[in-house]
Amino acid sequence: MLDAVVVGAGPNGLTAAVELARRGFSVAVFEARETIGGGARTEELTLPGFRHDPCSAAHPLGINSPAFRALPLERYGLQWLHAPLPMAHPFPDGTAAVLSRSVAETAASFGPRDAGAYRRLVEPFLPRWDTLVRDFMSLPLTALPRDPVTLARFGLVGLPPSTWLMRRFRDERARTLFAGLVAHVISPLSGFATSAIGLVFALAAHARGWPVARGGSQAISDALAACLKDLGGALHTDYEVKRLDDLPPARAYVFDTSPTALARIAGLGRYYDGYRYGAAVFKIDYALDGPVPWTAEEPRRAGTVQIGANSAEIGAALRAASREGRAPDRPFLITVQPSVADPGRAPAGKQVFWVYGHVPNGWTGDLTDAVERQLERYAPGFRDRVLARAVAGPPEIAARNANYVGGDIASGAASGLQLLLRPKPSLFPYSTPHPAVFLCSSATPPGPGVHGMSGHNAAKAVWRRLRQS
Ligand SMILES: Cc1cc2nc3c(=O)[nH]c(=O)nc-3n(C[C@H](O)[C@H](O)[C@H](O)COP(=O)(O)OP(=O)(O)OC[C@H]3O[C@@H](n4cnc5c(N)ncnc54)[C@H](O)[C@@H]3O)c2cc1C
């Protein structure tokens, strides 16, 4: 009998498996797709020689993850590559604000009226970032906070809606960039604890940057898998689990799946019926005949570029997709330029380019024209650089990965109480009514992103149970 079986080889499933194997437990992973990685994968989606990340591409949470930092992933080939700027946010007037490694450069890009407010916001947390990120990503208390005072101070600033926090800024530049940061988890700007989201992304940039993985996000999954194999763990692909009986006997079953799928597979009835899925994304991967012709200079040096004219336009786009059930006229776009840091992703002189905008869950329309009109506002001539595009709306995204129900890449709305208390309010979110069954996907805290912390926290719950029995 195995000690643990993990269902799903996404970053959380792989991290959970590695954490258990490191502690001497026997582990096997079963993955539905023919390749491992879940939301951290790389494929030639368009033309030969163009290496695209169909899902995650930028890794502020990965490089700052306490779980990943504790593993020897570099030894297994993972290398973080940094663009000169982690992120830039261009405006229609041809200028841009930036999120730089340097607080001073970031603050200066907001203009003199908001530079001081920004420094006062982030500087108190930076010296304690490593402890804070560990405490924050281990909520609800899988470990006692190492620095409860800083965590409480972060809570005071982070728990209110981002619309409150943005009142600290007098001008639109800082507000717009911050609204864009919040929009990364597809949460309405007025939602509970949305300030914390913006702050975490900003602090992550100042602490360690927003890198890409050399060769593509697949390198993260491959490093975790190689680490697991060295520790004696087994990996089986092309094996979709439909019932618990499909799996070999084990003392614990750890699911890197959606709560809905887990309930169906493990016979948990209506236990997760209250779980909500959120808005979806419309994703385009481009093969380009050269760099994006940004009007502003800063985005040409940035790994990630946010596109949204002001905080009102970003807020309206989020509301349209998440509350009004329609695609936004002017979608807020997150774009990543992996080639800026990692030229090897495309043949010489060419680039890969990654873009998504938000649309309602299950939306079946085509957002390509609206996306490209937005890009042309900030990079006139963009369309002339396009060699090929691979388009994926919510149905394609859901078909590729069962966790992204209706195209929701967060595997469950990251809004309301469900932002922090996932998959339901509980001090033990990784446990289920079945004593041998656990959940470790991004439907558990700390939520979406390639950081492995849900897998790390769930593994802790599993090894505690295994040591008791
Ligand atoms: C378009 C897109 C862009 C994104 N951009 C970023 C980004 O830039 N940065 C970032 O940090 N995050 C990003 N994310 C989010 C990130 O990819 C996810 O939050 C993360 O991958 C979640 O990890 P996970 O291990 O919980 O689940 P997943 O990565 O989704 O992995 C789950 C795995 O389980 C498998 N599985 C599901 N059901 C079964 C079953 N029944 N039997 C066997 N296997 C099963 C799936 O095939 C999959 O391989 C993005 C996601 C998408 C889709």
Coordinates of C-alpha atoms and ligand atoms in Angstrom, one line a residue:
M1 CA 0.0 0.0 0.0
L2 CA 1.3 3.5 -0.9
D3 CA 1.4 6.2 1.7
A4 CA -0.1 8.8 -0.6
V5 CA -1.6 9.1 -4.1
V6 CA -1.8 12.5 -5.7
V7 CA -4.4 13.2 -8.4
G8 CA -3.2 15.9 -10.8
A9 CA 0.4 17.0 -11.7
G10 CA -0.1 20.8 -11.6
P11 CA 2.3 22.9 -9.5
N12 CA 0.3 22.2 -6.3
G13 CA 0.0 18.4 -6.9
L14 CA 3.7 18.1 -7.7
T15 CA 4.7 20.2 -4.7
A16 CA 2.5 18.1 -2.3
A17 CA 4.0 14.9 -3.7
V18 CA 7.6 16.3 -3.3
E19 CA 6.9 17.4 0.2
L20 CA 5.6 14.0 1.2
A21 CA 8.4 12.1 -0.6
R22 CA 11.0 14.3 1.2
R23 CA 9.6 13.1 4.5
G24 CA 10.0 9.5 3.5
F25 CA 6.5 8.6 2.4
S26 CA 5.8 6.6 -0.7
V27 CA 4.0 8.6 -3.3
A28 CA 2.6 8.2 -6.8
V29 CA 1.0 11.0 -9.0
F30 CA -1.7 10.4 -11.6
E31 CA -2.2 13.0 -14.3
A32 CA -5.1 13.1 -16.8
R33 CA -3.1 14.8 -19.6
E34 CA -0.3 13.2 -21.6
T35 CA 2.2 15.7 -20.1
I36 CA 2.6 17.1 -16.6
G37 CA 2.4 20.7 -15.5
G38 CA -1.2 21.7 -15.4
G39 CA -1.1 25.5 -15.5
A40 CA 2.7 25.6 -15.7
R41 CA 3.5 24.2 -19.1
T42 CA 5.1 25.2 -22.4
E43 CA 4.1 24.2 -26.0
E44 CA 4.8 25.1 -29.6
L45 CA 1.3 26.5 -30.1
T46 CA 1.8 28.5 -33.2
L47 CA 4.9 28.0 -35.4
P48 CA 7.9 25.7 -35.1
G49 CA 10.5 27.2 -32.8
F50 CA 8.1 29.4 -30.9
R51 CA 7.8 28.2 -27.3
H52 CA 4.6 29.5 -25.7
D53 CA 3.2 29.3 -22.2
P54 CA -0.5 28.5 -22.7
C55 CA -1.2 29.2 -19.0
S56 CA 1.1 30.9 -16.5
A57 CA 4.1 32.9 -17.8
A58 CA 5.1 35.5 -15.2
H59 CA 6.2 34.3 -11.8
P60 CA 6.2 36.9 -9.0
L61 CA 4.5 34.3 -6.7
G62 CA 6.8 31.4 -7.9
I63 CA 10.1 33.2 -7.2
N64 CA 8.8 34.4 -3.8
S65 CA 7.2 31.1 -2.8
P66 CA 8.5 29.8 0.5
A67 CA 7.7 26.2 -0.7
F68 CA 9.7 26.6 -4.0
R69 CA 12.6 28.4 -2.2
A70 CA 13.0 25.5 0.2
L71 CA 13.4 23.0 -2.7
P72 CA 16.6 22.6 -4.8
L73 CA 14.7 23.4 -8.1
E74 CA 17.7 25.2 -9.6
R75 CA 19.6 21.9 -9.4
Y76 CA 16.9 20.4 -11.5
G77 CA 17.1 23.0 -14.3
L78 CA 14.8 25.8 -13.1
Q79 CA 16.4 29.2 -13.8
W80 CA 14.5 32.5 -13.2
L81 CA 15.2 35.2 -15.9
H82 CA 14.4 38.8 -15.3
A83 CA 13.4 41.5 -17.8
P84 CA 15.0 44.9 -16.9
L85 CA 11.5 46.0 -15.5
P86 CA 9.1 43.5 -13.8
M87 CA 6.1 45.4 -15.1
A88 CA 5.0 48.5 -17.0
H89 CA 1.6 50.2 -17.4
P90 CA 1.4 52.5 -20.4
F91 CA -1.1 55.3 -20.7
P92 CA -2.9 56.7 -23.8
D93 CA -0.8 59.9 -23.7
G94 CA 2.3 57.8 -24.5
T95 CA 3.8 57.8 -21.0
A96 CA 4.0 54.9 -18.6
A97 CA 4.1 54.0 -14.9
V98 CA 6.3 51.1 -13.8
L99 CA 6.6 48.5 -11.2
S100 CA 10.4 48.3 -10.8
R101 CA 12.6 46.3 -8.4
S102 CA 13.4 49.8 -7.0
V103 CA 10.8 51.4 -4.8
A104 CA 12.2 54.9 -5.7
E105 CA 11.9 54.3 -9.5
T106 CA 8.3 53.0 -9.1
A107 CA 7.3 55.9 -6.9
A108 CA 8.9 58.4 -9.3
S109 CA 6.8 57.0 -12.2
F110 CA 3.6 57.9 -10.3
G111 CA 4.5 61.6 -10.3
P112 CA 5.5 63.9 -7.4
R113 CA 2.0 64.0 -5.7
D114 CA 1.9 60.2 -5.1
A115 CA 5.6 59.2 -4.8
G116 CA 5.6 59.7 -1.0
A117 CA 2.2 57.9 -0.5
Y118 CA 3.5 54.9 -2.4
R119 CA 6.8 54.7 -0.4
R120 CA 4.8 55.0 2.9
L121 CA 2.6 52.1 1.7
V122 CA 5.2 49.5 0.8
E123 CA 8.4 50.4 2.7
P124 CA 7.3 49.3 6.2
F125 CA 6.7 45.7 4.9
L126 CA 9.7 45.2 2.7
P127 CA 12.3 44.5 5.5
R128 CA 10.0 41.8 6.8
W129 CA 8.8 40.4 3.5
D130 CA 10.1 36.9 3.7
T131 CA 8.4 36.3 7.1
L132 CA 5.3 38.1 5.9
V133 CA 4.9 36.1 2.7
R134 CA 5.4 32.9 4.6
D135 CA 2.8 33.8 7.3
F136 CA 0.3 35.2 4.7
M137 CA 0.6 32.1 2.4
S138 CA 0.2 29.8 5.4
L139 CA -3.3 31.2 6.4
P140 CA -5.5 29.9 7.8
L141 CA -3.0 28.8 10.4
T142 CA -1.2 25.8 9.1
A143 CA 1.7 27.2 11.0
L144 CA 1.9 29.7 13.8
P145 CA 2.7 33.2 12.4
R146 CA 6.4 34.0 12.9
D147 CA 5.7 37.7 13.0
P148 CA 2.1 38.2 14.1
V149 CA 2.5 41.9 14.5
T150 CA 3.6 42.5 10.9
L151 CA 0.9 40.1 9.7
A152 CA -1.7 42.1 11.7
R153 CA -0.5 45.4 10.3
F154 CA -0.6 43.9 6.8
G155 CA -4.2 42.8 7.5
L156 CA -5.2 46.3 8.5
V157 CA -4.0 47.7 5.2
G158 CA -4.9 44.6 3.1
L159 CA -8.3 43.6 4.2
P160 CA -10.3 46.7 3.1
P161 CA -11.3 46.9 -0.6
S162 CA -8.7 48.2 -3.0
T163 CA -10.9 51.2 -3.9
W164 CA -10.2 52.4 -0.3
L165 CA -6.5 51.9 -0.5
M166 CA -6.4 53.7 -3.9
R167 CA -7.8 56.9 -2.1
R168 CA -4.2 57.3 -0.7
F169 CA -3.2 58.3 -4.2
R170 CA -4.1 61.7 -5.7
D171 CA -3.5 61.0 -9.3
E172 CA -4.6 58.3 -11.8
R173 CA -1.2 56.9 -12.6
A174 CA -0.7 55.1 -9.3
R175 CA -4.4 54.2 -9.0
T176 CA -4.5 52.7 -12.5
L177 CA -1.3 50.6 -12.0
F178 CA -2.7 49.4 -8.6
A179 CA -6.1 48.6 -10.0
G180 CA -4.3 46.5 -12.7
L181 CA -2.5 44.5 -10.0
V182 CA -5.7 43.7 -8.2
A183 CA -7.2 42.6 -11.5
H184 CA -4.7 39.8 -11.8
V185 CA -7.0 37.6 -9.7
I186 CA -10.1 38.7 -11.6
S187 CA -11.7 40.2 -8.5
P188 CA -13.9 43.3 -8.6
L189 CA -11.9 46.2 -7.3
S190 CA -14.4 46.9 -4.5
G191 CA -14.1 43.4 -3.0
F192 CA -13.1 42.5 0.5
A193 CA -9.3 42.1 0.9
T194 CA -8.5 43.2 -2.6
S195 CA -5.9 45.7 -1.2
A196 CA -3.9 42.7 -0.1
I197 CA -3.7 41.4 -3.6
G198 CA -2.3 44.6 -5.1
L199 CA 0.1 44.9 -2.2
V200 CA 1.4 41.3 -2.5
F201 CA 2.2 41.8 -6.2
A202 CA 3.9 45.1 -5.6
L203 CA 6.0 43.8 -2.7
A204 CA 6.9 40.7 -4.6
A205 CA 8.3 42.9 -7.4
H206 CA 10.4 44.9 -5.0
A207 CA 11.6 41.8 -3.2
R208 CA 12.5 39.5 -6.0
G209 CA 11.0 40.6 -9.3
W210 CA 8.4 39.1 -11.7
P211 CA 10.6 36.6 -13.7
V212 CA 9.9 34.1 -16.4
A213 CA 11.3 30.6 -16.3
R214 CA 14.2 29.9 -18.8
G215 CA 12.7 27.9 -21.7
G216 CA 9.1 28.4 -20.4
S217 CA 6.9 27.6 -17.4
Q218 CA 7.3 23.9 -18.1
A219 CA 10.7 24.2 -16.5
I220 CA 9.0 24.7 -13.1
S221 CA 6.9 21.5 -13.5
D222 CA 9.8 19.5 -14.9
A223 CA 12.1 20.6 -12.0
L224 CA 9.4 19.5 -9.5
A225 CA 8.9 16.2 -11.3
A226 CA 12.7 15.5 -11.5
C227 CA 13.0 16.2 -7.8
L228 CA 10.1 13.9 -7.0
K229 CA 11.6 11.1 -9.1
D230 CA 15.0 11.4 -7.3
L231 CA 13.1 11.0 -4.0
G232 CA 11.6 7.8 -5.3
G233 CA 8.1 9.1 -6.2
A234 CA 6.3 7.8 -9.3
L235 CA 4.5 9.8 -12.0
H236 CA 1.8 8.4 -14.3
T237 CA 0.4 10.5 -17.2
D238 CA -2.6 10.0 -19.5
Y239 CA -4.6 8.7 -16.5
E240 CA -7.8 10.5 -15.8
V241 CA -9.2 9.6 -12.4
K242 CA -12.9 9.2 -12.4
R243 CA -13.5 7.3 -9.2
L244 CA -11.4 6.5 -6.1
D245 CA -11.5 2.9 -7.3
D246 CA -9.3 3.9 -10.3
L247 CA -6.4 4.5 -7.9
P248 CA -4.1 2.0 -6.1
P249 CA -4.7 1.4 -2.4
A250 CA -3.2 4.3 -0.4
R251 CA -3.4 5.7 3.2
A252 CA -4.1 9.2 1.8
Y253 CA -5.5 10.6 -1.5
V254 CA -4.5 14.2 -2.3
F255 CA -6.5 15.9 -5.0
D256 CA -5.0 18.7 -7.2
T257 CA -8.5 19.1 -8.8
S258 CA -11.5 21.4 -8.5
P259 CA -13.7 20.8 -5.4
T260 CA -16.6 19.8 -7.7
A261 CA -14.5 17.1 -9.4
L262 CA -13.2 15.9 -6.0
A263 CA -16.8 15.6 -4.7
R264 CA -17.8 13.6 -7.7
I265 CA -14.7 11.3 -7.7
A266 CA -14.6 10.7 -3.9
G267 CA -18.4 10.5 -3.4
L268 CA -18.6 13.6 -1.1
G269 CA -22.1 14.4 -2.3
R270 CA -23.1 18.0 -2.0
Y271 CA -20.2 19.0 0.3
Y272 CA -18.8 21.7 -2.1
D273 CA -22.1 22.7 -3.6
G274 CA -21.7 26.3 -2.3
Y275 CA -18.3 26.7 -4.1
R276 CA -18.5 29.5 -6.8
Y277 CA -16.6 29.6 -10.1
G278 CA -15.7 33.1 -11.3
A279 CA -15.1 35.0 -14.6
A280 CA -13.0 33.4 -17.3
V281 CA -10.2 34.6 -19.6
F282 CA -9.8 34.8 -23.3
K283 CA -6.2 34.0 -24.1
I284 CA -4.1 34.7 -27.2
D285 CA -0.6 33.5 -27.8
Y286 CA 1.2 35.3 -30.6
A287 CA 4.2 34.5 -32.8
L288 CA 5.6 38.0 -33.7
D289 CA 8.0 39.2 -36.4
G290 CA 9.8 41.3 -33.8
P291 CA 9.2 43.2 -30.6
V292 CA 5.8 44.8 -29.8
P293 CA 6.0 48.4 -31.1
W294 CA 5.0 50.1 -27.8
T295 CA 4.8 53.9 -28.1
A296 CA 6.1 54.4 -24.6
E297 CA 9.7 53.3 -23.9
E298 CA 9.2 51.5 -20.6
P299 CA 7.0 48.6 -21.8
R300 CA 9.7 47.7 -24.3
R301 CA 11.9 46.7 -21.2
A302 CA 9.2 45.1 -19.2
G303 CA 8.4 41.4 -18.6
T304 CA 4.7 42.1 -18.0
V305 CA 2.7 45.0 -19.5
Q306 CA -0.8 45.9 -18.1
I307 CA -3.2 47.5 -20.5
G308 CA -6.0 49.7 -19.2
A309 CA -6.4 53.5 -19.6
N310 CA -7.5 54.3 -16.1
S311 CA -8.9 52.6 -12.9
A312 CA -12.5 53.3 -14.0
E313 CA -11.9 51.5 -17.3
I314 CA -10.3 48.5 -15.5
G315 CA -13.1 48.4 -13.0
A316 CA -15.7 48.5 -15.7
A317 CA -14.0 45.6 -17.6
L318 CA -13.9 43.5 -14.4
R319 CA -17.5 44.2 -13.6
A320 CA -18.7 43.4 -17.1
A321 CA -17.0 40.0 -17.0
S322 CA -17.7 39.0 -13.4
R323 CA -21.1 40.6 -12.6
E324 CA -22.8 41.8 -15.8
G325 CA -22.3 38.6 -17.9
R326 CA -20.9 40.3 -20.9
A327 CA -17.6 40.8 -22.6
P328 CA -16.1 44.2 -21.9
D329 CA -15.9 46.7 -24.8
R330 CA -12.4 47.7 -23.7
P331 CA -11.0 44.6 -22.0
F332 CA -8.3 45.1 -19.4
L333 CA -5.3 43.1 -20.7
I334 CA -2.4 41.4 -19.0
T335 CA 0.4 40.8 -21.4
V336 CA 3.7 39.0 -21.0
Q337 CA 6.8 39.4 -23.2
P338 CA 8.8 36.3 -22.3
S339 CA 11.2 37.0 -25.1
V340 CA 12.5 40.2 -23.4
A341 CA 14.1 38.1 -20.7
D342 CA 14.5 34.9 -22.6
P343 CA 15.3 35.4 -26.3
G344 CA 15.6 31.6 -26.8
R345 CA 11.8 31.3 -26.8
A346 CA 11.6 32.2 -30.5
P347 CA 13.9 32.1 -33.6
A348 CA 16.4 34.9 -33.9
G349 CA 14.8 38.3 -34.2
K350 CA 11.2 37.0 -33.5
Q351 CA 9.2 37.0 -30.3
V352 CA 6.5 35.1 -28.4
F353 CA 3.8 37.3 -26.9
W354 CA 1.1 36.3 -24.3
V355 CA -2.1 38.2 -23.7
Y356 CA -5.4 37.7 -21.9
G357 CA -8.6 39.7 -21.2
H358 CA -11.5 38.8 -18.9
V359 CA -14.8 37.5 -20.1
P360 CA -17.8 35.8 -18.4
N361 CA -17.6 32.2 -17.2
G362 CA -18.4 29.9 -20.1
W363 CA -18.4 32.7 -22.7
T364 CA -18.3 31.4 -26.3
G365 CA -17.6 34.6 -28.3
D366 CA -14.4 35.8 -29.9
L367 CA -12.5 38.7 -28.2
T368 CA -9.6 38.8 -30.6
D369 CA -10.7 42.0 -32.3
A370 CA -11.3 43.9 -29.0
V371 CA -7.9 42.6 -27.7
E372 CA -6.1 43.8 -30.8
R373 CA -7.8 47.2 -30.8
Q374 CA -6.7 47.7 -27.2
L375 CA -3.1 46.7 -28.1
E376 CA -3.1 49.1 -31.2
R377 CA -3.9 52.0 -28.8
Y378 CA -0.6 51.6 -27.1
A379 CA 1.4 49.8 -29.8
P380 CA 0.3 51.1 -33.2
G381 CA 1.3 48.7 -35.9
F382 CA 1.0 45.7 -33.6
R383 CA -1.1 43.7 -36.0
D384 CA 1.5 44.0 -38.8
R385 CA 4.0 42.1 -36.6
V386 CA 1.7 39.1 -36.1
L387 CA 3.0 35.9 -37.8
A388 CA 0.5 33.6 -36.1
R389 CA -1.9 33.5 -33.2
A390 CA -3.3 30.6 -31.0
V391 CA -6.6 31.6 -29.5
A392 CA -8.3 30.0 -26.5
G393 CA -11.6 31.1 -25.1
P394 CA -13.2 29.7 -22.0
P395 CA -14.4 26.4 -23.7
E396 CA -10.9 25.6 -24.9
I397 CA -9.3 26.6 -21.6
A398 CA -11.7 24.3 -19.7
A399 CA -11.2 21.5 -22.2
R400 CA -7.4 21.6 -21.7
N401 CA -7.6 21.4 -17.9
A402 CA -10.6 20.2 -15.9
N403 CA -9.7 22.5 -13.0
Y404 CA -10.5 25.7 -15.0
V405 CA -14.3 25.2 -14.9
G406 CA -15.9 27.4 -17.5
G407 CA -12.5 29.0 -18.3
D408 CA -12.0 30.3 -14.7
I409 CA -8.2 30.1 -14.4
A410 CA -8.4 30.7 -10.6
S411 CA -10.3 27.4 -10.2
G412 CA -13.0 29.2 -8.2
A413 CA -13.9 32.9 -7.9
A414 CA -11.2 34.8 -5.8
S415 CA -13.8 37.2 -4.5
G416 CA -15.8 37.8 -1.3
L417 CA -14.9 35.5 1.5
Q418 CA -13.9 32.9 -1.0
L419 CA -10.8 35.0 -1.7
L420 CA -9.3 33.9 1.6
L421 CA -11.5 31.1 2.9
R422 CA -11.4 28.5 0.1
P423 CA -13.1 26.1 -0.7
K424 CA -15.4 26.9 2.3
P425 CA -14.9 28.7 5.6
S426 CA -12.9 26.2 7.7
L427 CA -9.7 26.1 9.8
F428 CA -8.8 22.9 7.9
P429 CA -9.5 23.7 4.2
Y430 CA -7.3 20.9 3.0
S431 CA -9.3 18.2 4.8
T432 CA -12.6 16.7 3.6
P433 CA -15.3 14.7 5.3
H434 CA -13.5 11.5 4.1
P435 CA -10.6 11.1 6.5
A436 CA -8.2 9.8 3.8
V437 CA -9.0 12.4 1.2
F438 CA -7.4 15.9 0.9
L439 CA -7.6 18.8 -1.5
C440 CA -4.4 20.6 -2.5
S441 CA -5.3 22.7 -5.6
S442 CA -5.6 26.5 -6.0
A443 CA -9.2 26.1 -4.8
T444 CA -7.5 26.1 -1.3
P445 CA -5.5 28.9 0.4
P446 CA -3.5 30.8 -0.6
G447 CA -5.4 30.5 -4.0
P448 CA -4.4 30.9 -7.6
G449 CA -0.9 31.2 -9.0
V450 CA 2.1 29.0 -9.5
H451 CA 3.6 29.0 -6.0
G452 CA 3.0 25.4 -4.8
M453 CA 1.9 26.8 -1.4
S454 CA -1.5 25.0 -1.5
G455 CA 0.3 21.8 -2.1
H456 CA 2.8 22.5 0.6
N457 CA 0.1 23.4 3.2
A458 CA -2.0 20.3 2.2
A459 CA 1.0 18.0 2.5
K460 CA 1.5 19.2 6.0
A461 CA -2.1 18.2 6.8
V462 CA -1.5 14.8 5.2
W463 CA 1.7 14.0 7.0
R464 CA 0.2 15.0 10.3
R465 CA -2.6 12.5 9.6
L466 CA -0.3 9.8 8.4
R467 CA 1.9 10.1 11.5
Q468 CA -1.1 9.8 13.7
S469 CA -2.5 6.6 12.1
Ligands
LIG1 C1 -4.3 31.4 -19.2 C2 -3.7 31.3 -17.8 C3 -2.7 32.2 -17.4 C4 -2.2 32.2 -16.1 N1 -1.2 33.1 -15.8 C5 -0.5 32.9 -14.6 C6 0.7 33.6 -14.4 O1 1.2 34.3 -15.2 N2 1.3 33.5 -13.2 C7 0.8 32.6 -12.2 O2 1.4 32.5 -11.1 N3 -0.3 31.9 -12.4 C8 -1.0 32.0 -13.6 N4 -2.1 31.2 -13.9 C9 -2.7 30.4 -12.8 C10 -1.9 29.2 -12.5 O3 -1.6 28.5 -13.7 C11 -2.8 28.3 -11.6 O4 -3.2 29.0 -10.5 C12 -1.9 27.1 -11.1 O5 -1.5 26.3 -12.2 C13 -2.8 26.2 -10.2 O6 -2.0 25.1 -9.9 P1 -2.7 23.7 -9.4 O7 -1.7 22.8 -9.2 O8 -3.7 24.0 -8.3 O9 -3.7 23.3 -10.6 P2 -3.4 23.1 -12.2 O10 -2.1 23.8 -12.5 O11 -4.6 23.5 -12.9 O12 -3.1 21.5 -12.3 C14 -4.2 20.6 -12.1 C15 -3.8 19.3 -12.8 O13 -4.7 18.3 -12.4 C16 -5.0 17.5 -13.5 N5 -6.3 16.9 -13.3 C17 -7.5 17.5 -13.1 N6 -8.5 16.6 -12.9 C18 -7.9 15.4 -13.0 C19 -8.4 14.0 -12.9 N7 -9.7 13.8 -12.6 N8 -7.5 13.0 -13.0 C20 -6.2 13.3 -13.2 N9 -5.7 14.5 -13.3 C21 -6.5 15.6 -13.2 C22 -5.1 18.6 -14.7 O14 -5.0 18.0 -15.9 C23 -3.9 19.4 -14.3 O15 -2.7 18.9 -14.9 C24 -2.6 31.2 -15.2 C25 -3.5 30.2 -15.6 C26 -4.0 30.3 -16.9 C27 -5.0 29.2 -17.3

